[in-house]
Amino acid sequence: MSDLAQTADGRVTATSVTSPPIWYQGLVASVFWLLTAAVTWGLPDVIPWGSAGLFAAITAAGGIALLTLGLTRYRLGGLGDRIAVWGPWLIALGVWFLLWEFTTAKTGWLPKPFFSPPHGLLQVYVADWSRLLVCIGYSLRLWGLGFFSGISLGFVIGVALGWSHRFNYWGMPILKLIGPVPATAWIPATFFFFPTTFHASIFLVALSCGIPVAIQTAAGVSQVNRAYYDVARTLGANERFLVLKVAVPASLNHVFVGLFMGLYYSFAVLVVAEMLGAKYGLGWYIAFQSAYSAYANVYATIVIMAVLCSGIVKLLFVARDRLLLWQERGLI
Amino acid sequence: MSVLAATDGTTRALSLDIRSVSHHYDIAGTRFDVLDDISLSVAPGEFVALLGPSGCGKSTLLRLAAGLEAPRRGVLLEDGDQIVTPDPSRLLVFQDPTLFPWRTVRKNIATGLEARGLLPQKAHRIDEALSLVRLEDFADAYPRQLSGGMAQRVALARALVNDPGLLLLDEPFGKLDSLTRLSLQNELLKLWQTTGFTALLVTHDVEEALLLANRVVVLSDRPARILAEFNIVADYPRHRDDPDFIRLRREILHELGVQNV
């Protein structure tokens, strides 16, 4: 800011020496966060939601932290720089909380039960955290079992389809025929064929992510530059080496395309499967709560899902960047 | 420079016998004859250059010698044994380095040893091969980080670390800039002199053939037949302004149908 206020002829202006630099975005954000706290605490709820005090305390703490950051950001070095990137977002978040709080709990313009103020969601976490934790555990277990068995099988099938002509001859038409069918279409049949709905749900999640992985892997393996095989064969590679050390790494890029597609499908199928036949789980929780018009609980669960799913997506990105390091652009 | 030959002593130059080999491809129902009754004997330790116009079938001959394909007629023999499959004793270096982009330089060079399960015993050979092609500092680089000349040196090291008795070179310097090509030609010559493998080089560069080979075999346009053979007796290193060099160059170009140069 003003520490850089140097005129063209080299004279440093007087203010740059005396006033410490201030991060104005942080100050603006802190104003909105503190305003949110004041509105939440000061104005009464039209219909009581609970946890208003807690939300006010959280936003007030956030406001104070932002105020401190506004004054110290330039003394924090790299950490300060990293926080400052989010300045506009922190302001927007403050404005959003303020409007949200005001239009729902404080004025009732957006009425209960279809709308919930932020502290309404907070109240859900405070009151129902143990059941939500159980549901998260159940969902992760179902998703994990389905996703990892699905992608493992899909990957193996994909390699076989891409590698073996005979397997491709019989397998590819079947895969092309059933591949585009949404996994959810199988729900009635699977609930009949599997001993429990849990097993059926695992199968559906596995199916949803296994098919794109199989298709992409097969495409990747069959598109590998034949020259790599020639080189490896002259160097003494057997078939096992050609598959595992040439075909698979050469097609890993395609495999990850399939994994990302499969990941998104698996989330969709997970929630639907839980809504239909599970005893616990986030999908079940949403279906259960919306039956009682408890929309605050539904929104609160959607927030959890958003965090979980985007976290898993992020993990897959990290794994991909690690495994495909060799593709990175640019010189050393 | 002689590390490869000195430490192991397993390099044993192989002879290559090509007997009445003819070959054709069927592409979309049309028959393309590429080789027409080729017979050629390469003695152990000899450096033979196959010279011919582009697309005449030279590369096909190397693929047959490598064992990647079987000839339609005739046989190829390695030390008297028929060549039916690829074998690390006969290694092919392509015009494209064809390095595995997902492997570092070190792991590319290690490919042959790894594929044959020799890595535990012969891991030290990789460092020797790296220093042989002067790429010690790039051992952990990925192929995308290398220049064309460096990549081709890695390809050479990847072949030589297996102690091939016969090195098949398919226009290995064809895509390099002229300065890099000159320095790599010199390196190849040194490697051949110190390691002692038999070399069969396919090229359409007359000077390259004359600088490197003991014998230059001139092939016709497709389907390739042997038009002429020239024994080159001059000592190494050879010079382009040598009168014999110029005379041979003119004669070979004449055989190839290029005149007044």
Coordinates of C-alpha atoms in Angstrom, one line a residue:
Chain A
M1 CA 0.0 0.0 0.0
S2 CA 1.4 3.3 1.1
D3 CA 4.9 1.9 1.8
L4 CA 5.2 1.7 -2.0
A5 CA 4.1 5.3 -2.5
Q6 CA 7.2 6.5 -4.1
T7 CA 7.1 9.4 -6.6
A8 CA 8.6 9.2 -10.0
D9 CA 11.7 11.2 -9.1
G10 CA 12.5 8.9 -6.2
R11 CA 11.2 11.0 -3.2
V12 CA 9.5 8.9 -0.6
T13 CA 6.3 10.5 0.6
A14 CA 6.0 11.4 4.3
T15 CA 3.1 9.1 5.1
S16 CA 4.9 5.9 4.1
V17 CA 7.2 6.2 7.1
T18 CA 4.6 6.7 9.8
S19 CA 1.3 4.9 9.1
P20 CA 1.4 1.0 9.2
P21 CA 0.0 -0.6 6.1
I22 CA -3.6 -1.8 6.4
W23 CA -5.4 -4.6 4.6
Y24 CA -8.7 -2.8 3.7
Q25 CA -10.5 -5.9 2.4
G26 CA -10.0 -7.5 5.8
L27 CA -11.5 -4.5 7.6
V28 CA -14.5 -4.4 5.2
A29 CA -15.1 -8.1 5.7
S30 CA -14.8 -7.8 9.5
V31 CA -17.5 -5.0 9.4
F32 CA -20.0 -7.4 7.7
W33 CA -19.1 -10.3 10.0
L34 CA -19.6 -8.2 13.1
L35 CA -22.8 -6.7 11.7
T36 CA -24.1 -10.3 11.2
A37 CA -23.2 -11.1 14.8
A38 CA -25.0 -8.0 16.0
V39 CA -28.1 -8.7 14.0
T40 CA -28.2 -12.3 15.1
W41 CA -27.7 -11.5 18.7
G42 CA -29.6 -8.1 18.9
L43 CA -32.8 -8.8 16.9
P44 CA -35.3 -11.4 18.1
D45 CA -36.1 -14.4 15.9
V46 CA -39.6 -14.4 14.4
I47 CA -39.9 -18.0 15.4
P48 CA -37.1 -19.3 17.7
W49 CA -34.5 -21.5 15.9
G50 CA -32.0 -22.0 18.7
S51 CA -28.2 -21.6 18.5
A52 CA -28.6 -17.9 17.6
G53 CA -26.1 -17.1 20.4
L54 CA -23.6 -19.6 19.2
F55 CA -23.8 -18.3 15.6
A56 CA -23.4 -14.8 16.9
A57 CA -20.4 -15.8 18.8
I58 CA -18.9 -17.6 15.8
T59 CA -19.4 -14.6 13.4
A60 CA -18.2 -12.2 16.1
A61 CA -15.0 -14.2 16.6
G62 CA -14.6 -14.3 12.8
G63 CA -15.1 -10.5 12.7
I64 CA -12.5 -9.9 15.4
A65 CA -10.1 -12.2 13.6
L66 CA -10.6 -10.4 10.4
L67 CA -10.1 -7.1 12.1
T68 CA -6.8 -8.3 13.6
L69 CA -5.8 -9.6 10.2
G70 CA -6.7 -6.2 8.6
L71 CA -4.1 -4.6 10.8
T72 CA -1.4 -7.3 10.8
R73 CA -1.7 -8.9 7.3
Y74 CA 1.5 -7.3 6.0
R75 CA 3.5 -8.5 9.0
L76 CA 2.5 -12.2 8.5
G77 CA 4.6 -12.8 5.4
G78 CA 3.5 -15.8 3.2
L79 CA 0.6 -16.7 5.5
G80 CA -0.8 -13.2 5.1
D81 CA -0.5 -13.4 1.3
R82 CA -2.4 -16.7 1.3
I83 CA -5.2 -15.3 3.4
A84 CA -5.4 -12.1 1.5
V85 CA -6.2 -14.0 -1.8
W86 CA -9.6 -14.8 -0.1
G87 CA -10.4 -11.2 0.8
P88 CA -13.2 -10.7 -1.7
W89 CA -14.7 -14.1 -0.7
L90 CA -14.6 -13.2 3.0
I91 CA -16.4 -9.9 2.3
A92 CA -19.0 -11.8 0.2
L93 CA -19.5 -14.4 2.9
G94 CA -20.1 -11.6 5.5
V95 CA -22.7 -9.9 3.2
W96 CA -24.3 -13.3 2.5
F97 CA -24.6 -14.2 6.2
L98 CA -26.1 -10.8 7.0
L99 CA -28.7 -10.9 4.3
W100 CA -29.5 -14.6 5.0
E101 CA -29.9 -14.0 8.7
F102 CA -32.0 -10.9 8.1
T103 CA -34.4 -12.3 5.5
T104 CA -35.1 -15.5 7.3
A105 CA -35.0 -15.6 11.1
K106 CA -35.3 -11.8 11.8
T107 CA -38.0 -10.7 9.4
G108 CA -39.6 -14.0 8.2
W109 CA -39.6 -12.8 4.6
L110 CA -38.4 -16.3 3.7
P111 CA -40.6 -18.4 5.9
K112 CA -40.2 -21.5 7.9
P113 CA -40.1 -24.5 7.2
F114 CA -38.9 -24.1 3.6
F115 CA -36.1 -21.7 4.6
S116 CA -33.7 -21.8 7.4
P117 CA -31.4 -19.1 8.8
P118 CA -27.7 -20.0 9.2
H119 CA -28.1 -20.6 12.9
G120 CA -31.0 -23.0 12.0
L121 CA -28.4 -25.2 10.3
L122 CA -26.1 -24.8 13.2
Q123 CA -28.8 -25.9 15.5
V124 CA -29.1 -29.1 13.5
Y125 CA -25.5 -29.9 14.0
V126 CA -25.7 -29.0 17.7
A127 CA -28.8 -31.0 18.3
D128 CA -28.3 -34.0 16.0
W129 CA -24.5 -34.3 15.7
S130 CA -24.4 -37.9 16.9
R131 CA -26.9 -39.2 14.5
L132 CA -25.3 -37.2 11.7
L133 CA -21.9 -38.7 12.5
V134 CA -23.4 -42.2 12.3
C135 CA -24.9 -41.3 9.0
I136 CA -21.6 -40.0 7.7
G137 CA -20.0 -43.3 8.8
Y138 CA -22.6 -45.4 7.1
S139 CA -22.5 -43.4 3.9
L140 CA -18.7 -43.5 3.7
R141 CA -18.7 -47.2 4.3
L142 CA -21.2 -47.9 1.6
W143 CA -19.5 -45.5 -0.8
G144 CA -16.0 -46.8 0.0
L145 CA -17.0 -50.5 -0.5
G146 CA -18.9 -49.7 -3.7
F147 CA -16.5 -47.3 -5.2
F148 CA -13.3 -49.2 -4.6
S149 CA -14.7 -52.6 -5.6
G150 CA -16.2 -50.9 -8.7
I151 CA -13.1 -49.1 -9.9
S152 CA -10.9 -52.2 -9.2
L153 CA -13.1 -54.5 -11.2
G154 CA -13.7 -51.8 -13.8
F155 CA -10.0 -51.2 -14.2
V156 CA -9.2 -54.9 -14.6
I157 CA -12.0 -55.4 -17.1
G158 CA -10.9 -52.3 -18.9
V159 CA -7.3 -53.5 -19.2
A160 CA -8.6 -56.9 -20.5
L161 CA -10.9 -55.3 -23.0
G162 CA -8.1 -53.0 -24.3
W163 CA -5.5 -55.8 -24.4
S164 CA -7.2 -59.0 -25.5
H165 CA -8.9 -59.2 -28.9
R166 CA -11.1 -62.1 -27.8
F167 CA -12.2 -60.4 -24.6
N168 CA -12.9 -57.3 -26.6
Y169 CA -14.9 -59.1 -29.1
W170 CA -17.3 -60.5 -26.5
G171 CA -17.1 -57.8 -23.8
M172 CA -17.2 -54.6 -25.7
P173 CA -20.7 -54.9 -27.3
I174 CA -22.1 -55.8 -23.8
L175 CA -20.4 -52.9 -22.2
K176 CA -21.5 -50.5 -24.9
L177 CA -25.1 -51.7 -24.5
I178 CA -25.4 -51.6 -20.8
G179 CA -22.9 -48.8 -20.2
P180 CA -25.2 -45.9 -21.0
V181 CA -28.1 -47.3 -18.8
P182 CA -28.2 -45.2 -15.6
A183 CA -27.2 -47.4 -12.7
T184 CA -30.3 -46.3 -10.8
A185 CA -32.5 -48.1 -13.5
W186 CA -31.3 -51.4 -12.0
I187 CA -32.6 -50.6 -8.5
P188 CA -35.8 -52.7 -8.6
A189 CA -33.9 -55.7 -10.0
T190 CA -31.0 -55.5 -7.7
F191 CA -33.2 -55.2 -4.6
F192 CA -34.7 -58.5 -5.7
F193 CA -31.4 -60.3 -6.6
F194 CA -29.3 -59.4 -3.6
P195 CA -29.8 -60.8 -0.1
T196 CA -29.9 -57.4 1.6
T197 CA -30.5 -53.8 0.4
F198 CA -27.0 -53.1 1.7
H199 CA -25.4 -55.5 -0.8
A200 CA -27.7 -54.2 -3.5
S201 CA -26.6 -50.7 -2.8
I202 CA -22.9 -51.6 -2.9
F203 CA -23.5 -53.2 -6.3
L204 CA -25.2 -50.1 -7.6
V205 CA -22.5 -47.8 -6.5
A206 CA -19.8 -50.2 -7.9
L207 CA -21.7 -50.5 -11.2
S208 CA -22.0 -46.7 -11.5
C209 CA -18.3 -46.0 -11.2
G210 CA -17.0 -49.3 -12.6
I211 CA -18.5 -48.8 -16.1
P212 CA -16.9 -45.5 -16.9
V213 CA -13.6 -46.7 -15.5
A214 CA -13.8 -49.8 -17.7
I215 CA -14.7 -47.9 -20.8
Q216 CA -12.0 -45.3 -20.4
T217 CA -9.3 -47.8 -19.4
A218 CA -10.1 -50.0 -22.4
A219 CA -9.9 -46.9 -24.7
G220 CA -6.6 -45.9 -23.1
V221 CA -5.0 -49.3 -23.4
S222 CA -6.1 -49.8 -27.0
Q223 CA -4.7 -46.4 -28.0
V224 CA -1.2 -46.9 -26.6
N225 CA 1.5 -46.2 -29.2
R226 CA 2.5 -49.6 -30.7
A227 CA 6.1 -48.5 -30.8
Y228 CA 6.3 -48.7 -27.0
Y229 CA 5.4 -52.4 -27.2
D230 CA 8.0 -52.9 -30.0
V231 CA 10.7 -51.3 -27.8
A232 CA 9.7 -53.3 -24.7
R233 CA 9.5 -56.6 -26.6
T234 CA 13.0 -56.2 -28.1
L235 CA 14.3 -55.3 -24.6
G236 CA 13.0 -58.7 -23.4
A237 CA 9.6 -57.9 -22.0
N238 CA 7.1 -60.7 -21.5
E239 CA 3.3 -60.2 -21.8
R240 CA 3.0 -59.4 -18.1
F241 CA 5.6 -56.7 -18.3
L242 CA 3.9 -55.3 -21.5
V243 CA 0.5 -55.0 -19.7
L244 CA 1.7 -53.8 -16.3
K245 CA 4.7 -51.7 -17.1
V246 CA 3.7 -50.4 -20.5
A247 CA 0.0 -50.5 -21.3
V248 CA -1.2 -49.5 -17.8
P249 CA 1.1 -46.5 -17.2
A250 CA 0.7 -45.3 -20.8
S251 CA -3.1 -45.3 -20.4
L252 CA -3.2 -43.8 -16.9
N253 CA -4.5 -40.5 -18.2
H254 CA -7.6 -42.2 -19.6
V255 CA -8.0 -44.2 -16.4
F256 CA -8.2 -41.0 -14.4
V257 CA -10.9 -39.5 -16.8
G258 CA -12.9 -42.6 -16.0
L259 CA -12.2 -42.3 -12.3
F260 CA -13.5 -38.7 -12.2
M261 CA -16.6 -39.6 -14.2
G262 CA -17.2 -42.6 -11.9
L263 CA -16.7 -40.6 -8.8
Y264 CA -19.5 -38.2 -9.7
Y265 CA -21.8 -41.0 -10.7
S266 CA -21.1 -42.9 -7.5
F267 CA -22.2 -39.9 -5.4
A268 CA -25.5 -39.7 -7.2
V269 CA -26.2 -43.4 -7.0
L270 CA -25.1 -43.5 -3.3
V271 CA -27.7 -40.9 -2.3
V272 CA -30.5 -42.5 -4.3
A273 CA -29.7 -46.0 -3.0
E274 CA -29.7 -44.7 0.6
M275 CA -33.0 -42.9 0.1
L276 CA -34.6 -46.1 -1.1
G277 CA -33.3 -48.9 1.0
A278 CA -31.0 -48.0 3.8
K279 CA -31.5 -47.7 7.6
Y280 CA -28.8 -45.0 8.0
G281 CA -26.7 -42.8 5.8
L282 CA -26.8 -39.2 4.6
G283 CA -29.3 -40.0 1.8
W284 CA -31.5 -41.8 4.2
Y285 CA -31.3 -38.8 6.6
I286 CA -32.4 -36.4 3.9
A287 CA -35.3 -38.6 2.8
F288 CA -36.3 -39.1 6.5
Q289 CA -36.1 -35.4 7.4
S290 CA -37.9 -34.1 4.4
A291 CA -40.8 -36.4 5.1
Y292 CA -41.2 -34.4 8.3
S293 CA -40.6 -31.1 6.5
A294 CA -37.4 -30.6 8.5
Y295 CA -35.7 -28.7 5.7
A296 CA -33.1 -27.2 8.0
N297 CA -31.9 -30.7 8.6
V298 CA -31.9 -31.4 4.8
Y299 CA -29.9 -28.3 4.1
A300 CA -27.5 -29.1 6.9
T301 CA -26.9 -32.5 5.4
I302 CA -26.4 -31.1 2.0
V303 CA -23.7 -28.9 3.4
I304 CA -22.0 -32.0 4.9
M305 CA -22.3 -33.8 1.5
A306 CA -20.8 -30.9 -0.3
V307 CA -17.8 -30.9 2.0
L308 CA -17.4 -34.7 1.9
C309 CA -17.7 -35.0 -1.9
S310 CA -15.5 -32.1 -2.8
G311 CA -13.0 -33.4 -0.3
I312 CA -12.9 -36.8 -2.0
V313 CA -12.7 -35.1 -5.5
K314 CA -9.8 -33.1 -4.2
L315 CA -8.1 -36.3 -2.9
L316 CA -8.4 -37.8 -6.4
F317 CA -6.9 -34.7 -8.0
V318 CA -3.9 -35.0 -5.6
A319 CA -3.5 -38.7 -6.5
R320 CA -3.7 -37.9 -10.2
D321 CA -1.1 -35.1 -10.0
R322 CA 1.2 -37.4 -8.1
L323 CA 0.9 -40.3 -10.5
L324 CA 1.0 -38.3 -13.7
L325 CA 3.9 -36.1 -12.6
W326 CA 5.7 -37.2 -15.8
Q327 CA 3.2 -35.4 -17.9
E328 CA 3.7 -32.0 -16.3
R329 CA 4.5 -29.2 -18.8
G330 CA 7.6 -27.1 -18.8
L331 CA 11.3 -27.8 -18.3
I332 CA 13.1 -28.7 -15.1
Chain B
M1 CA 34.5 -44.8 -22.5
S2 CA 35.1 -48.5 -22.4
V3 CA 33.3 -49.1 -19.1
L4 CA 30.5 -51.2 -20.7
A5 CA 32.9 -53.6 -22.4
A6 CA 35.4 -53.6 -19.6
T7 CA 33.3 -54.4 -16.6
D8 CA 31.2 -57.2 -18.0
G9 CA 32.8 -58.8 -21.0
T10 CA 29.5 -60.3 -21.9
T11 CA 29.3 -58.4 -25.2
R12 CA 29.8 -60.9 -27.9
A13 CA 29.4 -59.6 -31.4
L14 CA 26.9 -61.6 -33.4
S15 CA 26.8 -62.4 -37.1
L16 CA 23.6 -61.8 -39.1
D17 CA 22.7 -63.8 -42.1
I18 CA 19.9 -62.6 -44.3
R19 CA 19.0 -65.3 -46.8
S20 CA 16.7 -64.6 -49.8
V21 CA 14.3 -62.6 -47.8
S22 CA 11.2 -61.2 -49.5
H23 CA 8.4 -59.4 -47.7
H24 CA 5.2 -57.7 -48.5
Y25 CA 2.3 -56.0 -46.6
D26 CA -1.4 -56.2 -47.4
I27 CA -2.9 -52.9 -46.8
A28 CA -6.6 -52.5 -47.5
G29 CA -6.6 -55.4 -49.9
T30 CA -3.6 -54.1 -51.9
R31 CA -0.3 -56.0 -51.9
F32 CA 2.8 -53.9 -51.3
D33 CA 6.1 -55.6 -52.0
V34 CA 8.8 -54.1 -49.8
L35 CA 11.7 -56.5 -49.9
D36 CA 12.7 -58.5 -53.0
D37 CA 15.1 -61.4 -52.5
I38 CA 17.6 -59.7 -50.1
S39 CA 20.7 -61.7 -49.2
L40 CA 23.3 -60.2 -47.0
S41 CA 25.8 -61.4 -44.5
V42 CA 27.1 -59.2 -41.7
A43 CA 30.2 -60.5 -39.9
P44 CA 30.6 -60.2 -36.1
G45 CA 31.8 -56.7 -35.2
E46 CA 31.2 -55.3 -38.7
F47 CA 29.4 -52.0 -39.2
V48 CA 27.2 -52.2 -42.2
A49 CA 25.1 -49.3 -43.5
L50 CA 22.0 -49.9 -45.6
L51 CA 21.5 -46.9 -47.9
G52 CA 18.4 -46.3 -49.9
P53 CA 15.7 -43.9 -50.9
S54 CA 13.0 -43.1 -48.3
G55 CA 10.3 -45.7 -47.9
C56 CA 12.2 -48.4 -49.8
G57 CA 11.8 -51.0 -47.1
K58 CA 15.0 -50.5 -45.1
S59 CA 13.1 -50.2 -41.8
T60 CA 11.2 -53.4 -42.6
L61 CA 14.5 -55.3 -42.9
L62 CA 15.5 -54.1 -39.4
R63 CA 12.1 -55.1 -38.0
L64 CA 12.6 -58.6 -39.4
A65 CA 16.2 -58.7 -38.0
A66 CA 14.9 -57.6 -34.6
G67 CA 12.3 -60.5 -34.7
L68 CA 9.3 -58.1 -34.5
E69 CA 7.9 -59.6 -37.7
A70 CA 8.6 -62.8 -39.6
P71 CA 9.6 -62.6 -43.3
R72 CA 7.1 -63.9 -45.9
R73 CA 9.9 -65.7 -47.7
G74 CA 13.5 -66.5 -46.7
V75 CA 15.2 -66.7 -43.3
L76 CA 17.2 -64.5 -41.1
L77 CA 19.9 -66.1 -38.9
E78 CA 21.7 -64.8 -35.9
D79 CA 24.9 -66.7 -35.4
G80 CA 23.4 -69.5 -37.4
D81 CA 20.1 -69.7 -35.4
Q82 CA 16.9 -68.6 -37.1
I83 CA 15.4 -65.4 -35.7
V84 CA 11.8 -65.9 -34.7
T85 CA 11.2 -63.6 -31.7
P86 CA 12.6 -60.4 -30.4
D87 CA 15.6 -60.9 -28.1
P88 CA 17.7 -58.4 -26.1
S89 CA 20.8 -59.7 -27.9
R90 CA 19.5 -57.8 -31.0
L91 CA 18.4 -54.3 -30.2
L92 CA 16.6 -51.8 -32.3
V93 CA 17.1 -48.0 -32.0
F94 CA 14.4 -46.1 -33.8
Q95 CA 14.4 -42.8 -35.5
D96 CA 12.1 -41.6 -32.7
P97 CA 13.8 -42.2 -29.3
T98 CA 10.5 -43.8 -28.2
L99 CA 11.4 -43.3 -24.6
F100 CA 8.7 -44.3 -22.1
P101 CA 7.5 -40.9 -21.0
W102 CA 6.3 -42.1 -17.7
R103 CA 9.7 -43.4 -16.7
T104 CA 12.7 -41.3 -15.7
V105 CA 15.9 -41.5 -17.7
R106 CA 17.3 -44.0 -15.2
K107 CA 14.3 -46.2 -15.3
N108 CA 14.1 -46.0 -19.1
I109 CA 17.7 -47.3 -19.3
A110 CA 16.8 -49.9 -16.7
T111 CA 13.8 -51.3 -18.7
G112 CA 15.7 -54.2 -20.4
L113 CA 17.3 -55.4 -17.2
E114 CA 14.1 -55.0 -15.3
A115 CA 12.1 -56.9 -17.9
R116 CA 14.5 -59.8 -17.7
G117 CA 14.8 -59.7 -13.9
L118 CA 18.5 -58.8 -14.0
L119 CA 18.1 -55.5 -12.1
P120 CA 19.3 -56.8 -8.7
Q121 CA 22.6 -58.1 -10.1
K122 CA 23.3 -55.5 -12.7
A123 CA 22.0 -52.2 -11.2
H124 CA 25.5 -50.7 -11.4
R125 CA 25.4 -51.0 -15.2
I126 CA 22.8 -48.2 -15.3
D127 CA 25.1 -45.7 -13.8
E128 CA 27.8 -46.8 -16.2
A129 CA 25.5 -46.4 -19.2
L130 CA 24.4 -43.0 -17.9
S131 CA 28.0 -41.8 -17.8
L132 CA 28.7 -43.5 -21.2
V133 CA 26.2 -41.1 -22.8
R134 CA 27.1 -38.3 -20.5
L135 CA 23.7 -37.9 -18.9
E136 CA 24.5 -38.5 -15.2
D137 CA 23.0 -35.2 -14.3
F138 CA 19.7 -36.1 -16.0
A139 CA 19.2 -39.5 -14.4
D140 CA 16.0 -38.5 -12.6
A141 CA 14.6 -36.3 -15.4
Y142 CA 11.6 -37.3 -17.4
P143 CA 11.8 -37.6 -21.2
R144 CA 9.7 -34.5 -21.8
Q145 CA 12.5 -32.5 -20.2
L146 CA 15.2 -33.7 -22.6
S147 CA 16.3 -32.3 -26.0
G148 CA 16.1 -34.4 -29.1
G149 CA 19.8 -35.3 -28.9
M150 CA 19.7 -36.2 -25.2
A151 CA 16.6 -38.3 -25.8
Q152 CA 18.4 -40.3 -28.5
R153 CA 21.4 -40.7 -26.3
V154 CA 19.1 -42.2 -23.6
A155 CA 17.7 -44.5 -26.3
L156 CA 21.2 -45.7 -27.1
A157 CA 22.1 -46.2 -23.5
R158 CA 18.8 -48.1 -23.0
A159 CA 19.9 -50.5 -25.7
L160 CA 23.6 -50.8 -24.8
V161 CA 23.1 -51.5 -21.2
N162 CA 21.8 -54.9 -22.3
D163 CA 25.1 -55.8 -24.0
P164 CA 23.5 -56.4 -27.4
G165 CA 25.6 -58.4 -29.8
L166 CA 23.8 -56.7 -32.7
L167 CA 22.6 -53.2 -32.8
L168 CA 20.0 -52.3 -35.4
L169 CA 19.8 -48.6 -36.0
D170 CA 16.9 -47.2 -37.9
E171 CA 17.9 -43.7 -39.0
P172 CA 18.7 -42.9 -35.4
F173 CA 19.8 -39.4 -36.1
G174 CA 17.3 -38.6 -38.8
K175 CA 15.3 -36.1 -36.8
L176 CA 18.2 -34.3 -35.1
D177 CA 19.7 -30.9 -36.1
S178 CA 22.9 -31.2 -38.1
L179 CA 25.3 -30.3 -35.2
T180 CA 23.8 -32.7 -32.8
R181 CA 23.8 -35.4 -35.5
L182 CA 27.5 -34.9 -36.1
S183 CA 28.3 -35.3 -32.4
L184 CA 26.1 -38.3 -32.0
Q185 CA 27.7 -39.9 -35.0
N186 CA 31.0 -39.6 -33.3
E187 CA 29.7 -41.0 -30.1
L188 CA 28.2 -44.0 -31.9
L189 CA 31.5 -44.6 -33.6
K190 CA 33.3 -44.6 -30.3
L191 CA 30.7 -46.8 -28.7
W192 CA 31.1 -49.3 -31.5
Q193 CA 34.9 -49.2 -31.4
T194 CA 35.0 -49.7 -27.6
T195 CA 32.1 -52.1 -27.2
G196 CA 32.5 -54.2 -30.2
F197 CA 28.9 -54.9 -31.2
T198 CA 27.9 -55.7 -34.7
A199 CA 26.0 -52.7 -36.2
L200 CA 23.4 -52.5 -39.0
L201 CA 22.6 -48.9 -39.7
V202 CA 19.7 -47.9 -41.9
T203 CA 20.1 -44.4 -43.3
H204 CA 19.4 -42.2 -46.4
D205 CA 22.3 -40.0 -45.6
V206 CA 25.3 -41.0 -47.8
E207 CA 27.8 -39.1 -45.7
E208 CA 26.6 -40.7 -42.5
A209 CA 27.1 -44.1 -44.1
L210 CA 30.6 -43.3 -45.4
L211 CA 31.7 -41.8 -42.0
L212 CA 30.6 -44.8 -40.0
A213 CA 30.4 -48.0 -41.9
N214 CA 32.9 -50.8 -43.0
R215 CA 30.5 -51.6 -45.8
V216 CA 27.7 -49.6 -47.5
V217 CA 24.9 -51.6 -49.1
V218 CA 22.9 -49.6 -51.6
L219 CA 19.2 -50.6 -52.0
S220 CA 16.8 -49.8 -54.8
D221 CA 13.5 -48.1 -54.6
R222 CA 10.6 -50.3 -53.3
P223 CA 10.6 -53.2 -53.4
A224 CA 14.1 -53.0 -52.2
R225 CA 16.8 -55.0 -54.0
I226 CA 20.5 -54.8 -53.4
L227 CA 22.0 -52.6 -56.1
A228 CA 25.6 -52.4 -55.0
E229 CA 28.0 -52.9 -52.1
F230 CA 31.0 -50.8 -51.3
N231 CA 33.7 -51.8 -48.9
I232 CA 35.1 -48.7 -47.0
V233 CA 38.6 -49.4 -45.8
A234 CA 39.6 -45.9 -44.7
D235 CA 40.7 -45.4 -41.1
Y236 CA 38.6 -43.7 -38.5
P237 CA 38.0 -40.8 -37.9
R238 CA 37.2 -40.2 -41.5
H239 CA 37.0 -36.8 -43.2
R240 CA 34.5 -35.5 -45.6
D241 CA 37.2 -33.7 -47.7
D242 CA 39.2 -36.8 -48.3
P243 CA 39.5 -37.6 -52.1
D244 CA 38.4 -41.2 -51.6
F245 CA 35.4 -40.1 -49.5
I246 CA 34.3 -37.7 -52.3
R247 CA 34.8 -40.3 -55.0
L248 CA 32.8 -42.9 -53.1
R249 CA 30.1 -40.4 -52.3
R250 CA 29.7 -39.6 -56.0
E251 CA 29.6 -43.3 -57.0
I252 CA 27.0 -44.1 -54.4
L253 CA 24.8 -41.2 -55.3
H254 CA 25.2 -42.4 -58.9
E255 CA 23.9 -45.8 -57.9
L256 CA 21.0 -44.1 -56.2
G257 CA 20.2 -42.2 -59.4
V258 CA 21.4 -38.8 -58.3
Q259 CA 23.8 -37.2 -60.7
N260 CA 25.7 -34.0 -61.2
V261 CA 26.5 -33.4 -57.6

